[in-house]
Amino acid sequence: MEEEEMRKPWVDQDACIGCGLCVNNVPEVFRLADHDKAEVYDAGGAYEDTIQQEAIDICPVSCIQWLD
Ligand code: F3S
């Protein structure tokens, strides 16, 4: 049940500038891929509030979104 309700973050890698803020703040969820763009490798690695406040809200190009 909980897993079904869990939202998953997604990084628009075309827009990501590789600043690394999301990776530094929430390393349990985000990592830098080979081409220096962030990617989600464990969507369930942190609470939604943490992902929202420590990654989505502070990404300078607003390229992290929730998948519905
Ligand atoms: Fe990229 Fe934004 Fe993270 S620019 S590295 S997705 S904070």
PDB file of N, CA and C and ligand atoms in Angstrom:
ATOM      1  N   MET A   1       0.833  -1.201   0.000  1.00  0.00           N
ATOM      2  CA  MET A   1       0.000   0.000   0.000  1.00  0.00           C
ATOM      3  C   MET A   1       0.871   1.257   0.000  1.00  0.00           C
ATOM      4  N   GLU A   2       1.796   1.332   0.930  1.00  0.00           N
ATOM      5  CA  GLU A   2       2.635   2.524   1.005  1.00  0.00           C
ATOM      6  C   GLU A   2       3.439   2.743  -0.275  1.00  0.00           C
ATOM      7  N   GLU A   3       3.923   1.660  -0.835  1.00  0.00           N
ATOM      8  CA  GLU A   3       4.729   1.810  -2.038  1.00  0.00           C
ATOM      9  C   GLU A   3       3.918   2.356  -3.193  1.00  0.00           C
ATOM     10  N   GLU A   4       2.652   1.957  -3.256  1.00  0.00           N
ATOM     11  CA  GLU A   4       1.805   2.460  -4.326  1.00  0.00           C
ATOM     12  C   GLU A   4       1.597   3.957  -4.204  1.00  0.00           C
ATOM     13  N   GLU A   5       1.548   4.437  -2.971  1.00  0.00           N
ATOM     14  CA  GLU A   5       1.290   5.857  -2.772  1.00  0.00           C
ATOM     15  C   GLU A   5       2.552   6.694  -2.908  1.00  0.00           C
ATOM     16  N   MET A   6       3.683   6.052  -2.892  1.00  0.00           N
ATOM     17  CA  MET A   6       4.940   6.792  -2.923  1.00  0.00           C
ATOM     18  C   MET A   6       5.161   7.435  -4.287  1.00  0.00           C
ATOM     19  N   ARG A   7       5.435   8.727  -4.262  1.00  0.00           N
ATOM     20  CA  ARG A   7       5.720   9.407  -5.528  1.00  0.00           C
ATOM     21  C   ARG A   7       7.194   9.278  -5.843  1.00  0.00           C
ATOM     22  N   LYS A   8       7.490   9.272  -7.112  1.00  0.00           N
ATOM     23  CA  LYS A   8       8.874   9.120  -7.532  1.00  0.00           C
ATOM     24  C   LYS A   8       9.380  10.391  -8.193  1.00  0.00           C
ATOM     25  N   PRO A   9      10.548  10.853  -7.749  1.00  0.00           N
ATOM     26  CA  PRO A   9      11.119  12.022  -8.400  1.00  0.00           C
ATOM     27  C   PRO A   9      11.796  11.638  -9.708  1.00  0.00           C
ATOM     28  N   TRP A  10      11.916  12.599 -10.557  1.00  0.00           N
ATOM     29  CA  TRP A  10      12.504  12.387 -11.883  1.00  0.00           C
ATOM     30  C   TRP A  10      13.304  13.626 -12.258  1.00  0.00           C
ATOM     31  N   VAL A  11      14.474  13.432 -12.852  1.00  0.00           N
ATOM     32  CA  VAL A  11      15.324  14.553 -13.276  1.00  0.00           C
ATOM     33  C   VAL A  11      15.255  14.716 -14.789  1.00  0.00           C
ATOM     34  N   ASP A  12      14.918  15.905 -15.230  1.00  0.00           N
ATOM     35  CA  ASP A  12      14.973  16.226 -16.658  1.00  0.00           C
ATOM     36  C   ASP A  12      16.437  16.509 -17.007  1.00  0.00           C
ATOM     37  N   GLN A  13      17.098  15.515 -17.538  1.00  0.00           N
ATOM     38  CA  GLN A  13      18.541  15.637 -17.746  1.00  0.00           C
ATOM     39  C   GLN A  13      18.897  16.624 -18.854  1.00  0.00           C
ATOM     40  N   ASP A  14      17.970  16.948 -19.713  1.00  0.00           N
ATOM     41  CA  ASP A  14      18.238  17.978 -20.723  1.00  0.00           C
ATOM     42  C   ASP A  14      18.403  19.340 -20.064  1.00  0.00           C
ATOM     43  N   ALA A  15      17.711  19.526 -18.942  1.00  0.00           N
ATOM     44  CA  ALA A  15      17.740  20.820 -18.261  1.00  0.00           C
ATOM     45  C   ALA A  15      18.786  20.874 -17.144  1.00  0.00           C
ATOM     46  N   CYS A  16      19.125  19.746 -16.556  1.00  0.00           N
ATOM     47  CA  CYS A  16      20.083  19.703 -15.443  1.00  0.00           C
ATOM     48  C   CYS A  16      21.426  20.279 -15.874  1.00  0.00           C
ATOM     49  N   ILE A  17      21.975  21.165 -15.028  1.00  0.00           N
ATOM     50  CA  ILE A  17      23.275  21.762 -15.324  1.00  0.00           C
ATOM     51  C   ILE A  17      24.386  21.117 -14.489  1.00  0.00           C
ATOM     52  N   GLY A  18      24.042  20.060 -13.784  1.00  0.00           N
ATOM     53  CA  GLY A  18      25.045  19.324 -13.029  1.00  0.00           C
ATOM     54  C   GLY A  18      25.604  20.074 -11.846  1.00  0.00           C
ATOM     55  N   CYS A  19      24.807  20.941 -11.243  1.00  0.00           N
ATOM     56  CA  CYS A  19      25.307  21.738 -10.117  1.00  0.00           C
ATOM     57  C   CYS A  19      25.608  20.870  -8.905  1.00  0.00           C
ATOM     58  N   GLY A  20      24.933  19.741  -8.784  1.00  0.00           N
ATOM     59  CA  GLY A  20      25.240  18.792  -7.725  1.00  0.00           C
ATOM     60  C   GLY A  20      24.532  19.033  -6.408  1.00  0.00           C
ATOM     61  N   LEU A  21      23.691  20.053  -6.326  1.00  0.00           N
ATOM     62  CA  LEU A  21      23.021  20.333  -5.052  1.00  0.00           C
ATOM     63  C   LEU A  21      22.159  19.162  -4.592  1.00  0.00           C
ATOM     64  N   CYS A  22      21.395  18.606  -5.500  1.00  0.00           N
ATOM     65  CA  CYS A  22      20.506  17.498  -5.109  1.00  0.00           C
ATOM     66  C   CYS A  22      21.333  16.295  -4.677  1.00  0.00           C
ATOM     67  N   VAL A  23      22.444  16.066  -5.347  1.00  0.00           N
ATOM     68  CA  VAL A  23      23.306  14.925  -5.029  1.00  0.00           C
ATOM     69  C   VAL A  23      23.951  15.119  -3.655  1.00  0.00           C
ATOM     70  N   ASN A  24      24.384  16.329  -3.371  1.00  0.00           N
ATOM     71  CA  ASN A  24      24.993  16.609  -2.077  1.00  0.00           C
ATOM     72  C   ASN A  24      23.973  16.534  -0.953  1.00  0.00           C
ATOM     73  N   ASN A  25      22.774  17.035  -1.200  1.00  0.00           N
ATOM     74  CA  ASN A  25      21.775  17.124  -0.136  1.00  0.00           C
ATOM     75  C   ASN A  25      21.050  15.809   0.108  1.00  0.00           C
ATOM     76  N   VAL A  26      20.784  15.060  -0.952  1.00  0.00           N
ATOM     77  CA  VAL A  26      20.030  13.811  -0.814  1.00  0.00           C
ATOM     78  C   VAL A  26      20.747  12.698  -1.583  1.00  0.00           C
ATOM     79  N   PRO A  27      21.922  12.314  -1.104  1.00  0.00           N
ATOM     80  CA  PRO A  27      22.706  11.309  -1.831  1.00  0.00           C
ATOM     81  C   PRO A  27      22.075   9.923  -1.811  1.00  0.00           C
ATOM     82  N   GLU A  28      21.063   9.733  -0.953  1.00  0.00           N
ATOM     83  CA  GLU A  28      20.385   8.440  -0.899  1.00  0.00           C
ATOM     84  C   GLU A  28      19.477   8.233  -2.115  1.00  0.00           C
ATOM     85  N   VAL A  29      19.179   9.325  -2.805  1.00  0.00           N
ATOM     86  CA  VAL A  29      18.224   9.261  -3.924  1.00  0.00           C
ATOM     87  C   VAL A  29      18.891   9.646  -5.260  1.00  0.00           C
ATOM     88  N   PHE A  30      19.690  10.711  -5.207  1.00  0.00           N
ATOM     89  CA  PHE A  30      20.262  11.252  -6.442  1.00  0.00           C
ATOM     90  C   PHE A  30      21.757  10.949  -6.540  1.00  0.00           C
ATOM     91  N   ARG A  31      22.220  10.788  -7.764  1.00  0.00           N
ATOM     92  CA  ARG A  31      23.652  10.680  -8.000  1.00  0.00           C
ATOM     93  C   ARG A  31      23.941  11.321  -9.356  1.00  0.00           C
ATOM     94  N   LEU A  32      25.204  11.653  -9.555  1.00  0.00           N
ATOM     95  CA  LEU A  32      25.584  12.190 -10.855  1.00  0.00           C
ATOM     96  C   LEU A  32      25.892  11.030 -11.790  1.00  0.00           C
ATOM     97  N   ALA A  33      25.293  11.048 -12.951  1.00  0.00           N
ATOM     98  CA  ALA A  33      25.549  10.030 -13.951  1.00  0.00           C
ATOM     99  C   ALA A  33      26.836  10.386 -14.702  1.00  0.00           C
ATOM    100  N   ASP A  34      27.251   9.519 -15.587  1.00  0.00           N
ATOM    101  CA  ASP A  34      28.530   9.681 -16.280  1.00  0.00           C
ATOM    102  C   ASP A  34      28.674  11.036 -16.961  1.00  0.00           C
ATOM    103  N   HIS A  35      27.608  11.508 -17.533  1.00  0.00           N
ATOM    104  CA  HIS A  35      27.657  12.753 -18.287  1.00  0.00           C
ATOM    105  C   HIS A  35      27.423  13.973 -17.397  1.00  0.00           C
ATOM    106  N   ASP A  36      27.621  13.796 -16.057  1.00  0.00           N
ATOM    107  CA  ASP A  36      27.489  14.900 -15.117  1.00  0.00           C
ATOM    108  C   ASP A  36      26.088  15.481 -15.037  1.00  0.00           C
ATOM    109  N   LYS A  37      25.104  14.668 -15.259  1.00  0.00           N
ATOM    110  CA  LYS A  37      23.713  15.058 -15.037  1.00  0.00           C
ATOM    111  C   LYS A  37      23.200  14.200 -13.897  1.00  0.00           C
ATOM    112  N   ALA A  38      22.341  14.798 -13.079  1.00  0.00           N
ATOM    113  CA  ALA A  38      21.799  14.033 -11.956  1.00  0.00           C
ATOM    114  C   ALA A  38      20.810  12.994 -12.444  1.00  0.00           C
ATOM    115  N   GLU A  39      20.732  11.901 -11.689  1.00  0.00           N
ATOM    116  CA  GLU A  39      19.711  10.897 -11.970  1.00  0.00           C
ATOM    117  C   GLU A  39      19.209  10.339 -10.653  1.00  0.00           C
ATOM    118  N   VAL A  40      18.003   9.809 -10.692  1.00  0.00           N
ATOM    119  CA  VAL A  40      17.420   9.150  -9.529  1.00  0.00           C
ATOM    120  C   VAL A  40      17.806   7.679  -9.588  1.00  0.00           C
ATOM    121  N   TYR A  41      18.497   7.198  -8.567  1.00  0.00           N
ATOM    122  CA  TYR A  41      18.844   5.785  -8.559  1.00  0.00           C
ATOM    123  C   TYR A  41      18.099   5.020  -7.476  1.00  0.00           C
ATOM    124  N   ASP A  42      17.528   5.725  -6.490  1.00  0.00           N
ATOM    125  CA  ASP A  42      16.712   5.068  -5.473  1.00  0.00           C
ATOM    126  C   ASP A  42      15.598   6.019  -5.034  1.00  0.00           C
ATOM    127  N   ALA A  43      14.475   5.914  -5.708  1.00  0.00           N
ATOM    128  CA  ALA A  43      13.370   6.839  -5.444  1.00  0.00           C
ATOM    129  C   ALA A  43      12.877   6.750  -4.006  1.00  0.00           C
ATOM    130  N   GLY A  44      13.042   5.595  -3.383  1.00  0.00           N
ATOM    131  CA  GLY A  44      12.552   5.411  -2.025  1.00  0.00           C
ATOM    132  C   GLY A  44      13.613   5.638  -0.963  1.00  0.00           C
ATOM    133  N   GLY A  45      14.733   6.258  -1.346  1.00  0.00           N
ATOM    134  CA  GLY A  45      15.847   6.409  -0.424  1.00  0.00           C
ATOM    135  C   GLY A  45      15.678   7.494   0.617  1.00  0.00           C
ATOM    136  N   ALA A  46      14.692   8.367   0.423  1.00  0.00           N
ATOM    137  CA  ALA A  46      14.470   9.457   1.381  1.00  0.00           C
ATOM    138  C   ALA A  46      12.981   9.771   1.428  1.00  0.00           C
ATOM    139  N   TYR A  47      12.568  10.474   2.490  1.00  0.00           N
ATOM    140  CA  TYR A  47      11.176  10.876   2.599  1.00  0.00           C
ATOM    141  C   TYR A  47      10.835  11.892   1.514  1.00  0.00           C
ATOM    142  N   GLU A  48       9.563  11.899   1.133  1.00  0.00           N
ATOM    143  CA  GLU A  48       9.117  12.841   0.107  1.00  0.00           C
ATOM    144  C   GLU A  48       9.396  14.281   0.512  1.00  0.00           C
ATOM    145  N   ASP A  49       9.181  14.599   1.792  1.00  0.00           N
ATOM    146  CA  ASP A  49       9.425  15.972   2.248  1.00  0.00           C
ATOM    147  C   ASP A  49      10.880  16.360   2.057  1.00  0.00           C
ATOM    148  N   THR A  50      11.773  15.423   2.331  1.00  0.00           N
ATOM    149  CA  THR A  50      13.199  15.694   2.177  1.00  0.00           C
ATOM    150  C   THR A  50      13.536  15.929   0.710  1.00  0.00           C
ATOM    151  N   ILE A  51      13.010  15.076  -0.145  1.00  0.00           N
ATOM    152  CA  ILE A  51      13.263  15.233  -1.575  1.00  0.00           C
ATOM    153  C   ILE A  51      12.715  16.579  -2.060  1.00  0.00           C
ATOM    154  N   GLN A  52      11.533  16.915  -1.582  1.00  0.00           N
ATOM    155  CA  GLN A  52      10.916  18.180  -1.999  1.00  0.00           C
ATOM    156  C   GLN A  52      11.768  19.371  -1.563  1.00  0.00           C
ATOM    157  N   GLN A  53      12.131  19.379  -0.274  1.00  0.00           N
ATOM    158  CA  GLN A  53      12.776  20.566   0.284  1.00  0.00           C
ATOM    159  C   GLN A  53      14.266  20.636  -0.031  1.00  0.00           C
ATOM    160  N   GLU A  54      14.926  19.504  -0.076  1.00  0.00           N
ATOM    161  CA  GLU A  54      16.382  19.491  -0.218  1.00  0.00           C
ATOM    162  C   GLU A  54      16.849  19.319  -1.659  1.00  0.00           C
ATOM    163  N   ALA A  55      15.919  19.014  -2.549  1.00  0.00           N
ATOM    164  CA  ALA A  55      16.310  18.824  -3.949  1.00  0.00           C
ATOM    165  C   ALA A  55      15.400  19.618  -4.883  1.00  0.00           C
ATOM    166  N   ILE A  56      14.136  19.282  -4.912  1.00  0.00           N
ATOM    167  CA  ILE A  56      13.222  19.920  -5.873  1.00  0.00           C
ATOM    168  C   ILE A  56      13.176  21.432  -5.654  1.00  0.00           C
ATOM    169  N   ASP A  57      13.016  21.858  -4.407  1.00  0.00           N
ATOM    170  CA  ASP A  57      12.858  23.291  -4.142  1.00  0.00           C
ATOM    171  C   ASP A  57      14.128  24.088  -4.379  1.00  0.00           C
ATOM    172  N   ILE A  58      15.279  23.447  -4.317  1.00  0.00           N
ATOM    173  CA  ILE A  58      16.519  24.228  -4.412  1.00  0.00           C
ATOM    174  C   ILE A  58      17.266  24.028  -5.730  1.00  0.00           C
ATOM    175  N   CYS A  59      16.792  23.163  -6.581  1.00  0.00           N
ATOM    176  CA  CYS A  59      17.455  23.001  -7.879  1.00  0.00           C
ATOM    177  C   CYS A  59      17.389  24.318  -8.639  1.00  0.00           C
ATOM    178  N   PRO A  60      18.537  24.857  -9.052  1.00  0.00           N
ATOM    179  CA  PRO A  60      18.553  26.198  -9.663  1.00  0.00           C
ATOM    180  C   PRO A  60      17.816  26.268 -10.991  1.00  0.00           C
ATOM    181  N   VAL A  61      17.650  25.143 -11.648  1.00  0.00           N
ATOM    182  CA  VAL A  61      16.934  25.183 -12.931  1.00  0.00           C
ATOM    183  C   VAL A  61      15.597  24.428 -12.865  1.00  0.00           C
ATOM    184  N   SER A  62      15.189  24.092 -11.642  1.00  0.00           N
ATOM    185  CA  SER A  62      13.873  23.464 -11.424  1.00  0.00           C
ATOM    186  C   SER A  62      13.614  22.274 -12.353  1.00  0.00           C
ATOM    187  N   CYS A  63      14.610  21.417 -12.467  1.00  0.00           N
ATOM    188  CA  CYS A  63      14.450  20.318 -13.420  1.00  0.00           C
ATOM    189  C   CYS A  63      14.116  18.990 -12.740  1.00  0.00           C
ATOM    190  N   ILE A  64      13.834  19.019 -11.424  1.00  0.00           N
ATOM    191  CA  ILE A  64      13.402  17.801 -10.741  1.00  0.00           C
ATOM    192  C   ILE A  64      11.896  17.884 -10.520  1.00  0.00           C
ATOM    193  N   GLN A  65      11.218  16.846 -10.901  1.00  0.00           N
ATOM    194  CA  GLN A  65       9.757  16.832 -10.804  1.00  0.00           C
ATOM    195  C   GLN A  65       9.299  15.514 -10.199  1.00  0.00           C
ATOM    196  N   TRP A  66       8.041  15.518  -9.772  1.00  0.00           N
ATOM    197  CA  TRP A  66       7.407  14.271  -9.335  1.00  0.00           C
ATOM    198  C   TRP A  66       6.764  13.597 -10.532  1.00  0.00           C
ATOM    199  N   LEU A  67       6.945  12.298 -10.618  1.00  0.00           N
ATOM    200  CA  LEU A  67       6.207  11.528 -11.608  1.00  0.00           C
ATOM    201  C   LEU A  67       4.859  11.167 -11.005  1.00  0.00           C
ATOM    202  N   ASP A  68       3.817  11.266 -11.779  1.00  0.00           N
ATOM    203  CA  ASP A  68       2.495  10.892 -11.261  1.00  0.00           C
ATOM    204  C   ASP A  68       2.166   9.462 -11.613  1.00  0.00           C
TER     205      ASP A  68
HETATM  206 FE1  F3S B   1      20.964  19.002 -11.709  1.00  0.00          FE
HETATM  207 FE2  F3S B   1      19.319  20.425 -10.311  1.00  0.00          FE
HETATM  208 FE3  F3S B   1      20.534  18.396  -9.216  1.00  0.00          FE
HETATM  209  S1  F3S B   1      20.777  21.192 -11.801  1.00  0.00           S
HETATM  210  S2  F3S B   1      22.475  18.270 -10.278  1.00  0.00           S
HETATM  211  S3  F3S B   1      19.085  18.306 -10.854  1.00  0.00           S
HETATM  212  S4  F3S B   1      20.026  20.286  -8.215  1.00  0.00           S
END
